Amino acid sequence: MADNSPGPGTAGTTGPGAVPEPGARRVTIRDVAGRAGVSVATVSRVLAGNYPTSAAARAKVLRAVKDLDYVIDGRARALAGTGPKTVAVIVMSVDSPFYANVAQGVEQEAAARGRLCLVCSHGGDEARELALVQMMREQRAEFVVLVGGAVEDERYRARLTEYAHGLAAAGSRLVLCGRPAPGPDTPVLVVEYDNEAGAYAVVSHLLSAGHRDILYLGVMPGYSTVEPRIAGYRRALADHGLPPSAQRVLGYGLGRTHGYDAMRQILTDCGGRPDFTAVFAGDDQAAAGAMAAMREFGLRTPGDISVVGYNNDALAQDLNPPLTTVNIPAYELGRETVRLALAEAAAASPGRATTQKRHVLGTHIVLRDSVAPPRR
């Protein structure tokens, strides 16, 4: 009589890596215990890896796990605190060079330290952001990293405060990467870059080249990424003895489309004869768009108008001419976020209230070929 009983992958499987048959019963920890000839408690201890067990029992359990192709329930292990620890990164989008580089830094440093990294995006939807933070809290994430700028208003401050206290109550930690803290008493770890200093340095470079009529392009009122850049622009002009009337801040939004549209409108309004000799664009994409609009009006960079950007995206070096810009250490921001969060957790005293800590990384200018002295 033919033997129709299941093979080593019992409960409907046929060995490691096999696809279960339709309707097959899922292999449980009891199946593993029965196969290994040990108790369920022993299987649990072996799989947790943090309880002493005999070498013989461990070998039997691992053999049974392999034979049955048993899959450990990660959610249950997370709730029990015995599974691999998780780090969550929440960004606006995954196709932005800045967000992608920060996430890459977090993931690589987390992996090097035995953590699983989850990367999520909210697309600018506050409700989605809140839902993601709550999900990461339920998943017992070791810490949750919110990346990038935001509009600093009362709603923002209330939202971030709620996130921070909710995660702290669950034994987790909110980390703000390149994003401001809502207030000095909010229990968050802040890891950011010196945004204003980068803007001050690149505008000072234009001033040193002889420019006095410098346009800032890319306004986003209240946005935490943009406001420090405008402040750095204004401070550089003032420190070089220029009056407030020399400050020209125009064009709404960042990105190539906004940069192109704003510059095209500006040049249309002045008949293609601008009274500025240099442009500081709020980011490299906006600089690329502005340069494209200038070409349509027969204006050369840097022969007619010098242009600088911010971020040091990969495209900056491929523009014609290559773009002078400010480098944000995005990848290092991600890695440093993990290092600081884990170091802080290791040094924390049990029962001690979580406080706010802030760390700032430097920025620097990358000199290329988009700046020249103004034409006389």
mmCIF file with all atom_site columns, N, CA and C in Angstrom, residues 8 141 213 314:
data_model
loop_
_atom_site.group_PDB
_atom_site.id
_atom_site.type_symbol
_atom_site.label_atom_id
_atom_site.label_alt_id
_atom_site.label_comp_id
_atom_site.label_asym_id
_atom_site.label_entity_id
_atom_site.label_seq_id
_atom_site.pdbx_PDB_ins_code
_atom_site.Cartn_x
_atom_site.Cartn_y
_atom_site.Cartn_z
_atom_site.occupancy
_atom_site.B_iso_or_equiv
_atom_site.pdbx_formal_charge
_atom_site.auth_seq_id
_atom_site.auth_comp_id
_atom_site.auth_asym_id
_atom_site.auth_atom_id
_atom_site.pdbx_PDB_model_num
ATOM 1  N N  . PRO A 1 8   ? 8.999  15.033 5.558  1.00 0.00 ? 8   PRO A N  1
ATOM 2  C CA . PRO A 1 8   ? 9.615  15.744 6.664  1.00 0.00 ? 8   PRO A CA 1
ATOM 3  C C  . PRO A 1 8   ? 8.992  17.095 6.959  1.00 0.00 ? 8   PRO A C  1
ATOM 4  N N  . ALA A 1 141 ? 9.290  49.132 18.137 1.00 0.00 ? 141 ALA A N  1
ATOM 5  C CA . ALA A 1 141 ? 10.531 49.618 17.536 1.00 0.00 ? 141 ALA A CA 1
ATOM 6  C C  . ALA A 1 141 ? 11.412 50.228 18.620 1.00 0.00 ? 141 ALA A C  1
ATOM 7  N N  . ASP A 1 213 ? 24.510 91.941 -6.052 1.00 0.00 ? 213 ASP A N  1
ATOM 8  C CA . ASP A 1 213 ? 23.086 91.793 -6.392 1.00 0.00 ? 213 ASP A CA 1
ATOM 9  C C  . ASP A 1 213 ? 22.776 90.308 -6.499 1.00 0.00 ? 213 ASP A C  1
ATOM 10 N N  . ALA A 1 314 ? 23.476 64.307 -6.525 1.00 0.00 ? 314 ALA A N  1
ATOM 11 C CA . ALA A 1 314 ? 24.329 63.727 -7.555 1.00 0.00 ? 314 ALA A CA 1
ATOM 12 C C  . ALA A 1 314 ? 24.286 64.522 -8.855 1.00 0.00 ? 314 ALA A C  1
#
